[in-house]
mmCIF file of C-alpha atoms and ligand atoms in Angstrom:
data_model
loop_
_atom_site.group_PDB
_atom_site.id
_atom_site.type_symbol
_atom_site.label_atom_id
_atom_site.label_comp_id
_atom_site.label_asym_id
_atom_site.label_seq_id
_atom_site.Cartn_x
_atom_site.Cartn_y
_atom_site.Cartn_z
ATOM 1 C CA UNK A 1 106.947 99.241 60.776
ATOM 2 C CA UNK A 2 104.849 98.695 64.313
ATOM 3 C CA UNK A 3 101.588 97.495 63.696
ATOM 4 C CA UNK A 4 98.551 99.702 64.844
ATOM 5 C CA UNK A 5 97.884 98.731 68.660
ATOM 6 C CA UNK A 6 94.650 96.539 69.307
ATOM 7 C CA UNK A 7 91.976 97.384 71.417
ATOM 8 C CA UNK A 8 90.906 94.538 74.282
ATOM 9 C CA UNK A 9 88.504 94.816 77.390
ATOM 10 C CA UNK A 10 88.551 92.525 80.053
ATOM 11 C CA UNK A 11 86.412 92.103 82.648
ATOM 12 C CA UNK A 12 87.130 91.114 86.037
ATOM 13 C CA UNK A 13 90.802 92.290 85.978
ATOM 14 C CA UNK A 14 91.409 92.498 89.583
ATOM 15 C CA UNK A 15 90.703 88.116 89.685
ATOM 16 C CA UNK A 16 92.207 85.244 89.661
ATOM 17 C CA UNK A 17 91.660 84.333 86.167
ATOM 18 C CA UNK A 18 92.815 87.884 84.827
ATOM 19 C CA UNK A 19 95.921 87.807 87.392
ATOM 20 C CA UNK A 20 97.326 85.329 84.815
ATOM 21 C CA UNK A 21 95.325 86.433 81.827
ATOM 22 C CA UNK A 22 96.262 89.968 81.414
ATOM 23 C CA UNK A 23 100.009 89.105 81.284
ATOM 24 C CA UNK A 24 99.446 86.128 78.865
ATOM 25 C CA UNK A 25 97.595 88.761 76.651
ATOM 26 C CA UNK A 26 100.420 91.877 77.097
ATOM 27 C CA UNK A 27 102.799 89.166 76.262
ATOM 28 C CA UNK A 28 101.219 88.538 72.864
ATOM 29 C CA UNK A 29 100.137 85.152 72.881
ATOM 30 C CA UNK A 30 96.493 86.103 72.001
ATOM 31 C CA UNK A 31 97.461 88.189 68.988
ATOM 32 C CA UNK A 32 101.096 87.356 68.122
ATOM 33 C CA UNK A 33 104.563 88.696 68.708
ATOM 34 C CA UNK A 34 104.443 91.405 66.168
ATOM 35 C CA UNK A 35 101.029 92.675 67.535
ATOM 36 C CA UNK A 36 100.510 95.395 69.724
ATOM 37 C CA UNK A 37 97.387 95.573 72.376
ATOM 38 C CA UNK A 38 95.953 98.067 74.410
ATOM 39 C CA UNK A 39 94.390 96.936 77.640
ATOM 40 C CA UNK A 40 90.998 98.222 79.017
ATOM 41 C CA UNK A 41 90.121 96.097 82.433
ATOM 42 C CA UNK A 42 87.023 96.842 83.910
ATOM 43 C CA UNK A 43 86.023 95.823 87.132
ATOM 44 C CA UNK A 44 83.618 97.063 90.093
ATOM 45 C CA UNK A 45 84.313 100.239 92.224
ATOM 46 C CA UNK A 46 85.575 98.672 95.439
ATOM 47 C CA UNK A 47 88.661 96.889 93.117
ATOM 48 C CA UNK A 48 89.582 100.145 91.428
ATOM 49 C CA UNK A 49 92.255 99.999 93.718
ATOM 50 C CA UNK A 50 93.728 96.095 93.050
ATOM 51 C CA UNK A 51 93.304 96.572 89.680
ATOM 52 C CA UNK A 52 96.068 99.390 90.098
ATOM 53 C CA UNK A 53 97.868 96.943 91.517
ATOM 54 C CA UNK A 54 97.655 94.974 89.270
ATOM 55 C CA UNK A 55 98.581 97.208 86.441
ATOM 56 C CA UNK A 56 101.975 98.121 88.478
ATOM 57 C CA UNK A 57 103.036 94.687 88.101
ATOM 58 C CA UNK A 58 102.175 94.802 84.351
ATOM 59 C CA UNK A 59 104.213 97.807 83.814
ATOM 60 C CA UNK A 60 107.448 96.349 85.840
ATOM 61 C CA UNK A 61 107.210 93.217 83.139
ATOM 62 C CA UNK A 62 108.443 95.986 80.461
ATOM 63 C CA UNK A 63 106.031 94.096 77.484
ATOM 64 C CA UNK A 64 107.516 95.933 74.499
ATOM 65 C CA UNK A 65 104.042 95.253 72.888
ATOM 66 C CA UNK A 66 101.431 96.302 75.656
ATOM 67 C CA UNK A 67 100.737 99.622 73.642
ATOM 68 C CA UNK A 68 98.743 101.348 76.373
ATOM 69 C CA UNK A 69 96.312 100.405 79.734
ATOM 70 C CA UNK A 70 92.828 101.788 80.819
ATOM 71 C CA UNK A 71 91.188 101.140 84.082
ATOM 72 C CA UNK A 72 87.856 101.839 84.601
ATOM 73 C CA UNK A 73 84.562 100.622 86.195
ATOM 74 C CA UNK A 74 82.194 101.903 83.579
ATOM 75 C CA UNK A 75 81.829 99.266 80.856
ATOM 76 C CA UNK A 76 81.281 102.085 78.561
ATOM 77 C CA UNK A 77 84.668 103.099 78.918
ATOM 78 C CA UNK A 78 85.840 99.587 78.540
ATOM 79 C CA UNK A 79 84.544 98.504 75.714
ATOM 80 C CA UNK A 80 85.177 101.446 73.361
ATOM 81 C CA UNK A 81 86.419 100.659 69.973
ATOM 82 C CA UNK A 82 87.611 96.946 71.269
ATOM 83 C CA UNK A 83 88.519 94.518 68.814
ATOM 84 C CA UNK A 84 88.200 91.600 71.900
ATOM 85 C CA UNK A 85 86.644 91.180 74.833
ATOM 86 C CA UNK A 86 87.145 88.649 77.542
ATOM 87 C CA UNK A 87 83.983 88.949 79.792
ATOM 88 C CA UNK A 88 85.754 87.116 82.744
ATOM 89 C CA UNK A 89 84.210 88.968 85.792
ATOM 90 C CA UNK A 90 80.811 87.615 87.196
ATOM 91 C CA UNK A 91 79.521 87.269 90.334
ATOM 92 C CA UNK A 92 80.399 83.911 92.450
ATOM 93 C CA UNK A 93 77.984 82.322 94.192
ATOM 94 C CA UNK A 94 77.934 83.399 98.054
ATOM 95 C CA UNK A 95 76.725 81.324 100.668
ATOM 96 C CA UNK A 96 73.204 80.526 100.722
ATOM 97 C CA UNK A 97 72.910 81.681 96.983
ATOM 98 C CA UNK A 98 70.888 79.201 94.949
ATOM 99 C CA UNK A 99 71.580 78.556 90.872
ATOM 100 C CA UNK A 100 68.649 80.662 90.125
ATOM 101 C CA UNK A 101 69.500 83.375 92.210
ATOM 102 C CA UNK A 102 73.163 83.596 90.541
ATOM 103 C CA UNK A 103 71.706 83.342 87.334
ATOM 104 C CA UNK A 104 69.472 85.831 88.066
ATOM 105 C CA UNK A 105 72.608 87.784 89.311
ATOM 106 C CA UNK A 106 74.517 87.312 86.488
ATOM 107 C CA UNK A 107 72.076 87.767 83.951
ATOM 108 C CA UNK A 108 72.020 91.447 85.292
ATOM 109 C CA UNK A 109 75.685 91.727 85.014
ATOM 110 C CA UNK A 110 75.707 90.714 80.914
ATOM 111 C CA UNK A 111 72.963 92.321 80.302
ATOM 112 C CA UNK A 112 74.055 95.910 80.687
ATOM 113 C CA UNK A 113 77.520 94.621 79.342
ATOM 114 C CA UNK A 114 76.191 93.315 76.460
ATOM 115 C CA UNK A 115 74.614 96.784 76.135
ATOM 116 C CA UNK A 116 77.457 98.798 76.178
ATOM 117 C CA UNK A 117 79.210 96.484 73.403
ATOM 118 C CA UNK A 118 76.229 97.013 71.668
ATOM 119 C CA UNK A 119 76.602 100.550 71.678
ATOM 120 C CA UNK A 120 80.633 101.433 71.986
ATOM 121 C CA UNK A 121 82.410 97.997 70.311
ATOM 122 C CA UNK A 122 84.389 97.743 66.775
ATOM 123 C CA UNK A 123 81.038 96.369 65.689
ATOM 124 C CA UNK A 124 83.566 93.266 64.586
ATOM 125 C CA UNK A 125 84.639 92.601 67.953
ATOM 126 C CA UNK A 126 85.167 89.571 68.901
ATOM 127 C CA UNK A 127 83.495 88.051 72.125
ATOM 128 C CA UNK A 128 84.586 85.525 74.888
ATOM 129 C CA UNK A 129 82.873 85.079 77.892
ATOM 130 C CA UNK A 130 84.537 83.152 80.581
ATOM 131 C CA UNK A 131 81.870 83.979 83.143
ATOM 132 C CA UNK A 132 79.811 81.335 84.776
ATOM 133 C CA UNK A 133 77.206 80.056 83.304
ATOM 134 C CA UNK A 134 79.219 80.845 80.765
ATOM 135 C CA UNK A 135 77.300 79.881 77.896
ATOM 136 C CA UNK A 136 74.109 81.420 79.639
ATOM 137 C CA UNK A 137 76.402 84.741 79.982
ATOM 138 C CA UNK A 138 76.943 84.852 76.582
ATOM 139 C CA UNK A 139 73.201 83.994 75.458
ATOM 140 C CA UNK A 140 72.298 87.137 77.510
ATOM 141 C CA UNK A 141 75.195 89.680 75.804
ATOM 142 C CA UNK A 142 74.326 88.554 72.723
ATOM 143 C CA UNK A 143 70.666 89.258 72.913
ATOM 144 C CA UNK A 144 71.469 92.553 74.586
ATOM 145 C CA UNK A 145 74.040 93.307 71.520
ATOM 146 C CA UNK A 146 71.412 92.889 68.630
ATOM 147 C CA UNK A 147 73.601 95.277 66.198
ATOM 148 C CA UNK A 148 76.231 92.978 66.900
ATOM 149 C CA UNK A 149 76.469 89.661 65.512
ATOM 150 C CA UNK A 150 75.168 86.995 67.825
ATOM 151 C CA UNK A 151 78.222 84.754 65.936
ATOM 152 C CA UNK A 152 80.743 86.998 67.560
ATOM 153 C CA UNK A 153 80.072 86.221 71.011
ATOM 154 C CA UNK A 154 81.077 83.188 72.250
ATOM 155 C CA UNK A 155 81.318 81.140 75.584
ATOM 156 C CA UNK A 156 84.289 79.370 76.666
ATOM 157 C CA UNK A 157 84.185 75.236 76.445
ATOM 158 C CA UNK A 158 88.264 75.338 75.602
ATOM 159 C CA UNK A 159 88.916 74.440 78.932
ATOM 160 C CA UNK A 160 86.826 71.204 78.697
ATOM 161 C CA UNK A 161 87.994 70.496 75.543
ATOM 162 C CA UNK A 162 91.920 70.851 77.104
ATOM 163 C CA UNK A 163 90.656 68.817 80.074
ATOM 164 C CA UNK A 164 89.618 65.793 77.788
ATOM 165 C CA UNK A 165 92.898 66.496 75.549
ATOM 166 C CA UNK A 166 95.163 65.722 78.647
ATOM 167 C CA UNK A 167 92.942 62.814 80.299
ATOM 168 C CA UNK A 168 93.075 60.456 76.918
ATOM 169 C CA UNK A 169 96.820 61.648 76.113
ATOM 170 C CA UNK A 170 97.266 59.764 79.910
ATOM 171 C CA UNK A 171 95.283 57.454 79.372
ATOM 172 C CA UNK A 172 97.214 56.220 75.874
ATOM 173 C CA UNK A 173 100.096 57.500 76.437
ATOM 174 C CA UNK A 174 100.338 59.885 73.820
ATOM 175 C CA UNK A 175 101.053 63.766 73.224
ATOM 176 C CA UNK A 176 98.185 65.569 73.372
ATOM 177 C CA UNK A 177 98.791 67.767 70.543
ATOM 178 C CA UNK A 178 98.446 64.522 68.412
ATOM 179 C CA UNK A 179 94.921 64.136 69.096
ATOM 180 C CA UNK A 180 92.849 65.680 66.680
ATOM 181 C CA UNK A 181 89.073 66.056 65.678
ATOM 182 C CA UNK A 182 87.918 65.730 69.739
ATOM 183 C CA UNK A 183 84.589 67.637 70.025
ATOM 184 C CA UNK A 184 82.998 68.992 73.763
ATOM 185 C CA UNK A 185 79.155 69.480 72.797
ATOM 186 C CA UNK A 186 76.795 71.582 74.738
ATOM 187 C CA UNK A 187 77.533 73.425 78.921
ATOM 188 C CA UNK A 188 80.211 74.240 80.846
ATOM 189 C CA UNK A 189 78.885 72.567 83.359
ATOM 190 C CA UNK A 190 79.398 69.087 84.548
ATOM 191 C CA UNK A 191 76.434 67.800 82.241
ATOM 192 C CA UNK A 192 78.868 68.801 78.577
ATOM 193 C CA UNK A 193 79.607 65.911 76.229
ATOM 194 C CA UNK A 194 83.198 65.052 75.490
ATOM 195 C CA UNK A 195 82.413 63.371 72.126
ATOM 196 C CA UNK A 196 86.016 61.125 71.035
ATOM 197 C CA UNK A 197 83.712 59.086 68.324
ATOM 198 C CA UNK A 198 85.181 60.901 65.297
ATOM 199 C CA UNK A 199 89.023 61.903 67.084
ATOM 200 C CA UNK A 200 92.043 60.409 65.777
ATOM 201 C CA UNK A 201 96.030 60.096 66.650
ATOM 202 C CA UNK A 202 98.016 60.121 64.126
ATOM 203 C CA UNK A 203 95.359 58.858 61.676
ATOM 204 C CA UNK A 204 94.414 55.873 64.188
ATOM 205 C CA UNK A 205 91.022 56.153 65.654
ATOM 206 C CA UNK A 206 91.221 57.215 69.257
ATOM 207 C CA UNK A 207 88.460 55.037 70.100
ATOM 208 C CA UNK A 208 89.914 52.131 68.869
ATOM 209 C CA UNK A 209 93.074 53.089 70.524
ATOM 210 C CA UNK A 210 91.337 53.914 74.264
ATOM 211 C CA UNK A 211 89.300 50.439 73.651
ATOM 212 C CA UNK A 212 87.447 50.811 76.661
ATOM 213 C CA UNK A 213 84.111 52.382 76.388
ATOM 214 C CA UNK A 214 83.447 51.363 79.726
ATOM 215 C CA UNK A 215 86.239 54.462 80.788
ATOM 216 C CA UNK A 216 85.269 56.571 78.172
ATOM 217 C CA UNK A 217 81.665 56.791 79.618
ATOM 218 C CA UNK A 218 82.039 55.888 83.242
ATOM 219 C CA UNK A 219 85.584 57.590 83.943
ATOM 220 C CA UNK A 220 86.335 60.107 81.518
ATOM 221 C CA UNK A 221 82.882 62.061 80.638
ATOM 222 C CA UNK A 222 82.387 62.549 84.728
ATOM 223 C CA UNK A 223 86.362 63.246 85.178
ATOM 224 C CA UNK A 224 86.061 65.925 82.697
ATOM 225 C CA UNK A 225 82.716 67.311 83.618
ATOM 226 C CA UNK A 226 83.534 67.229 87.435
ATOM 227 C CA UNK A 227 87.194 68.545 87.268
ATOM 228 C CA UNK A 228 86.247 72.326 88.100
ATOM 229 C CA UNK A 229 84.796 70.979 91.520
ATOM 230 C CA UNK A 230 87.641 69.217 91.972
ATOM 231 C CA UNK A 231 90.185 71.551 91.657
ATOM 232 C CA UNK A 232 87.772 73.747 94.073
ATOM 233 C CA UNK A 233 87.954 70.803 96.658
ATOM 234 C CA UNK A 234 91.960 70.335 96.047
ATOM 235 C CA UNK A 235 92.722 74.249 95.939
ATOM 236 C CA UNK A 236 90.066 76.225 97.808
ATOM 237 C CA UNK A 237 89.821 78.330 95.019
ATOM 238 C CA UNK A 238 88.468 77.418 91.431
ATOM 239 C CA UNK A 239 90.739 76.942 88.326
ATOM 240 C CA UNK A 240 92.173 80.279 87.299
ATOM 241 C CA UNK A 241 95.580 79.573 85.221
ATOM 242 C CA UNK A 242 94.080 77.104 83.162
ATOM 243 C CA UNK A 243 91.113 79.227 82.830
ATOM 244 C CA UNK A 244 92.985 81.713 81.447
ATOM 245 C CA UNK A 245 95.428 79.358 79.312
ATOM 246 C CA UNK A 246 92.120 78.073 77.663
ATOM 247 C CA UNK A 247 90.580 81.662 77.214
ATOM 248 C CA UNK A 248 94.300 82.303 75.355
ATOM 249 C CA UNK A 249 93.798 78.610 73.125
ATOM 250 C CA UNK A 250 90.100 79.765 72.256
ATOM 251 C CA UNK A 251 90.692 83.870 70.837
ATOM 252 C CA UNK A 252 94.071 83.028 69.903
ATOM 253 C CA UNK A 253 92.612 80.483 67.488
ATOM 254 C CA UNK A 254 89.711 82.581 66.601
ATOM 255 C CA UNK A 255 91.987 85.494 65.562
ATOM 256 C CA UNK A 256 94.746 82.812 63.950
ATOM 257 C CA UNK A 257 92.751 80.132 62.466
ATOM 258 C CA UNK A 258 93.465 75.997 63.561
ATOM 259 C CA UNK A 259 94.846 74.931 59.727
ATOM 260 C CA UNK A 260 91.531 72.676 59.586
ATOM 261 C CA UNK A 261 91.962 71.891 63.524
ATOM 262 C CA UNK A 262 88.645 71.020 65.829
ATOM 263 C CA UNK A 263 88.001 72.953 68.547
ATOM 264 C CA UNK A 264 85.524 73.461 71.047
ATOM 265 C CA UNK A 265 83.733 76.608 71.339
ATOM 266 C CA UNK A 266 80.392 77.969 72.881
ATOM 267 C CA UNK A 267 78.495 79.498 69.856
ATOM 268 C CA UNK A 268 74.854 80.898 69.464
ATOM 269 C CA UNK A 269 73.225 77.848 67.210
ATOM 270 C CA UNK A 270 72.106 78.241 63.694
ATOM 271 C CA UNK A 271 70.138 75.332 64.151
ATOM 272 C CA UNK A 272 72.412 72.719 63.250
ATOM 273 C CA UNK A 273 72.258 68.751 65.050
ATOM 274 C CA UNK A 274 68.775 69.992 66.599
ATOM 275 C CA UNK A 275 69.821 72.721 69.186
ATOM 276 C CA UNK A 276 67.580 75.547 69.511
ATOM 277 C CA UNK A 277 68.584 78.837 67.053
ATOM 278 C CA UNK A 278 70.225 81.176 69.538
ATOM 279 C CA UNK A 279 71.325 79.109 72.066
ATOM 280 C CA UNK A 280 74.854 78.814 73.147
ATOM 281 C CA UNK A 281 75.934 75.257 72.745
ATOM 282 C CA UNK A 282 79.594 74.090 72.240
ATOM 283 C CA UNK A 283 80.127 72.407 69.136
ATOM 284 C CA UNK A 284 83.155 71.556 67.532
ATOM 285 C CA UNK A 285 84.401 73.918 65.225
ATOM 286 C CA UNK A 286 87.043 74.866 62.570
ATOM 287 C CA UNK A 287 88.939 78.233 62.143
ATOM 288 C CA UNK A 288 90.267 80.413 59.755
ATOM 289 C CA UNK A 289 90.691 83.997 58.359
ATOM 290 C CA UNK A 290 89.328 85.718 61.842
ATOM 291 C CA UNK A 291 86.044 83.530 61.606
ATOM 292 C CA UNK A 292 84.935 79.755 62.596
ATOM 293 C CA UNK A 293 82.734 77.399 61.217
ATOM 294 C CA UNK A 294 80.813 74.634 63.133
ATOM 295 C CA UNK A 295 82.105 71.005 61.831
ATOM 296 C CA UNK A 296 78.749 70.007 60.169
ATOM 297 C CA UNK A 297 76.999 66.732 59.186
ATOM 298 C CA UNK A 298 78.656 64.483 62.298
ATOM 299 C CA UNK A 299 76.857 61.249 62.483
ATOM 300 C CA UNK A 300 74.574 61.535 66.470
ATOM 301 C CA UNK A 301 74.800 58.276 67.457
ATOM 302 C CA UNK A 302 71.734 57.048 70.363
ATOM 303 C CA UNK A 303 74.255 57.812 72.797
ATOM 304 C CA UNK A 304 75.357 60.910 71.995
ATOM 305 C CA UNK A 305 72.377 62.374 71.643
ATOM 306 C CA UNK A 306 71.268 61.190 74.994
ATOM 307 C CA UNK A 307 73.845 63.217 76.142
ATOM 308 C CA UNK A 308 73.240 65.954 73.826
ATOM 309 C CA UNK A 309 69.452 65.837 75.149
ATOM 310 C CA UNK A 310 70.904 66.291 78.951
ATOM 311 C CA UNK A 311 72.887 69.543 78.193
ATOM 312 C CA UNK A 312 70.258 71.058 75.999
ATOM 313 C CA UNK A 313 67.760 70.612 78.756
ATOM 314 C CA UNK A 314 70.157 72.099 81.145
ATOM 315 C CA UNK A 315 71.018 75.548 78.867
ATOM 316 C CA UNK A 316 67.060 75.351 78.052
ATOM 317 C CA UNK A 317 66.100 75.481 81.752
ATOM 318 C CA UNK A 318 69.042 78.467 82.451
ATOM 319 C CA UNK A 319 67.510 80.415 79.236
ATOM 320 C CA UNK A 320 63.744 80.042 81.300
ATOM 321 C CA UNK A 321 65.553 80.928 84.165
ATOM 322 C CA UNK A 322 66.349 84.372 82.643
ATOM 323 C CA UNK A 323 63.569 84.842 80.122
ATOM 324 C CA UNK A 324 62.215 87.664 82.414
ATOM 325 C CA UNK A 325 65.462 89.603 81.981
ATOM 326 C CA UNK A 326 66.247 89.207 78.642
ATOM 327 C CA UNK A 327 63.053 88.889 77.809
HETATM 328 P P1 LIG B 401 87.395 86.113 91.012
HETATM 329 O O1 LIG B 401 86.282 86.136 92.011
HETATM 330 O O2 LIG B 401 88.796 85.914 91.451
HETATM 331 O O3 LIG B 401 87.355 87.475 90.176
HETATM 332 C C1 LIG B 401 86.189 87.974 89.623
HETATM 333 C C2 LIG B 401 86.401 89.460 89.416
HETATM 334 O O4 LIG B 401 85.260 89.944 88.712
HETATM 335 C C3 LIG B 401 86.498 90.243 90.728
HETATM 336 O O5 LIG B 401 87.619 91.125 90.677
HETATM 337 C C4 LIG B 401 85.182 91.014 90.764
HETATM 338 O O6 LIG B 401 85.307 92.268 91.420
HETATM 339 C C5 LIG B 401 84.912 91.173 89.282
HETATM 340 N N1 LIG B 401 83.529 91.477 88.944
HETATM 341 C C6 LIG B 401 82.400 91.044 89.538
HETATM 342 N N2 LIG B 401 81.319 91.611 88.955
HETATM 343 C C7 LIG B 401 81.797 92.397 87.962
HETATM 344 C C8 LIG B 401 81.171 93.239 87.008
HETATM 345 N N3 LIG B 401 79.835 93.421 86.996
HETATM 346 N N4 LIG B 401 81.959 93.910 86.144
HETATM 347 C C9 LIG B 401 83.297 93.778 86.178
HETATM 348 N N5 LIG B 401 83.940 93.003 87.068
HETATM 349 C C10 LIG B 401 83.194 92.316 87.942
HETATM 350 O O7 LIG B 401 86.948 85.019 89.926
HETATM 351 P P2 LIG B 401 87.858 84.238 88.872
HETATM 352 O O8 LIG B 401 88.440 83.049 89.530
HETATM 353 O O9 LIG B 401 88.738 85.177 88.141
HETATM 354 O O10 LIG B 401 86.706 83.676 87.910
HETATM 355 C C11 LIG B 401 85.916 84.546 87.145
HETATM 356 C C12 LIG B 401 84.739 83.799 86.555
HETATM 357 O O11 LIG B 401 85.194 82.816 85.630
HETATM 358 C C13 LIG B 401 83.874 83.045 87.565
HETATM 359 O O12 LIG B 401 82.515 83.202 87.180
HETATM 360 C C14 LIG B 401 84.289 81.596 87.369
HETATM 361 O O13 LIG B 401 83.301 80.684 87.765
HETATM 362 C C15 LIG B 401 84.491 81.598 85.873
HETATM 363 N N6 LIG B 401 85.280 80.479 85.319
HETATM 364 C C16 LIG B 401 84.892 80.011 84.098
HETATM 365 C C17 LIG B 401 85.600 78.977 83.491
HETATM 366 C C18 LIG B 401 85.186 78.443 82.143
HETATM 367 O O14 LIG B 401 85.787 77.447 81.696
HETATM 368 N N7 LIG B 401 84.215 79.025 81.436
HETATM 369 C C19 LIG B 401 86.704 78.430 84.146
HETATM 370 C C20 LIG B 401 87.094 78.950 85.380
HETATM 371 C C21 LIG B 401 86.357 79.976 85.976
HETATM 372 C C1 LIG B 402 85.865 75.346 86.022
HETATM 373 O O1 LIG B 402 85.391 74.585 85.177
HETATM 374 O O2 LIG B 402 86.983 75.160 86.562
HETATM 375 C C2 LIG B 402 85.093 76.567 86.416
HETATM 376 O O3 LIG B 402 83.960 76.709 85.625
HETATM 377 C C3 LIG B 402 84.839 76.679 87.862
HETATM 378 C C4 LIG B 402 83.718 75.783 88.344
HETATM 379 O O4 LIG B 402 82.873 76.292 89.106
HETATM 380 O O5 LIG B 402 83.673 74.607 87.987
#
């Protein structure tokens, strides 16, 4: 017997990201092969039209399981009854703009979003934003959703975490799904913390195995943190497939579970390793049953939490930055 259809929003259809998102999504890779999904893709007024677009070339892939598509620009209308949300549209940064002024911009943008899950959602829905500042996106719909729970919306790290995955699989020549128990701590934002201390391969320690600190530190942690600018500076344009690849990784594992796998996700602290309650940090994470669960009790080396200090400052200094929107 077909399953019930699933309700998910996504923001920012008519974009790069969504352009290989939405098809990954009707193809059931987010919620499985036997699952399926209703779209609702919201975007502004003036990409009504491309979303349209869009939607034709949805339609001529035939997905036996995309159940049904809404197009809107009124996030009220979006996020009815949703089960997911990917909050992937934001505003880019235009010439001239500084960081505070897109914060400013963006904080705006989430905050009337997070309203309208607040008042239209499956009050379980679960919440990715994608958006940059991503994890400053999600701090703002989560304090605009307080009948929601704040651990239901979450800000994407996966990509980092992915990033670091396929730099030390180079760099030891090994698969990357045989690395296990790698943690990206804090922004996504140049400043995160790709933490190997406590990740393995194949039971080996992958420190022991990289046995160069001297890369880890010097080469890796700024590969990583920089790569988005890089593929800016290489493309023109900033990552979108792998954006959307990650954004599939992080709800598919949500919904799924990760059979006691680490993963990286942006999630409003409960106070744990010293970051502020409410904040959204990336910690590593474990999960199952259509919930996670942050890996507690790591050891925080003097290192790390140098670099844990850094990334806190910088999500402390964005939540100042929007304290007189979100109050
Ligand atoms: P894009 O400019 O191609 O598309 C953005 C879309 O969002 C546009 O269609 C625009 O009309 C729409 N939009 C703008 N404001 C909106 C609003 N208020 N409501 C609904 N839609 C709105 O951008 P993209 O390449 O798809 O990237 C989207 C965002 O994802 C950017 O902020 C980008 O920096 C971010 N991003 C995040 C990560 C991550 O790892 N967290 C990775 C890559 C990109
Ligand atoms: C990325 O990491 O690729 C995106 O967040 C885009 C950017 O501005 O770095």
């Amino acid at each position: 017997m077909t399953k019930p259809a699933v309700r998910v929003a996504v923001t920012g259809a008519a974009g790069q990201i969504c352009y290989s998102l939405l098809f990954r999504i009707a193809n059931g890779d987010v919620y499985g092969k036997d699952q399926p999904v209703i779209l609702q893709l919201l975007d502004l007024p003036q990409a009504q039209n491309a979303v349209k677009g869009v939607v034709m070339e949805l339609e001529d892939c035939a997905f036996p399981l995309l159940a049904g598509v809404v197009i809107t620009d009124d996030p009220k209308v979006a996020f009815k009854d949703v089960d997911a949300a990917f909050l992937v549209g934001a505003r880019p940064r235009s010439k001239g703009m500084e960081r505070a002024d897109l914060l400013l911009a963006n904080a705006e943008i989430f905050k009337v979003q997070g309203a309208a899950l607040n008042a239209v959602a499956k009050r379980d829905v679960k919440v990715l934003v994608v958006g940059n500042p991503a994890n400053t996106n999600a701090y703002i719909t989560a304090k605009s959703a307080p009948d929601l729970p704040a651990g239901n919306i979450t800000a994407m790290l996966r990509l980092d975490h992915n990033r670091a995955l396929s730099q030390f699989a180079a760099k030891i020549g090994a698969n990357s799904a045989d690395i296990e128990k790698l943690a990206v701590w804090g922004n996504h934002s140049p400043t995160m913390f790709a933490d190997y201390r406590f990740a393995t391969v194949k039971g080996e320690p992958l420190p022991k195995l990289v046995n160069d600190e001297e890369w880890y530190r010097g080469t890796l942690i700024p590969t990583v943190g920089k790569r988005g600018a890089a593929i800016i500076e290489a493309r023109g344009l900033s990552s979108a497939a792998s954006a959307a690849n990650a954004a599939v990784d992080h709800m598919r594992d949500w919904i799924h579970g990760t059979n006691g796998g680490w993963v990286s996700m942006g999630i409003a602290s409960d106070g744990s390793y010293g970051i502020p309650e409410g904040i959204v940090f990336g910690f590593p994470a474990v999960c199952s049953n259509g919930s996670y669960e942050v890996v507690k009790g790591l050891e925080i080396s003097e290192y790390a939490q140098s670099m844990l200090n850094i990334t806190l400052k910088e999500l402390l200094d964005e939540r100042d930055g929007v304290s007189a929107i979100v109050g």
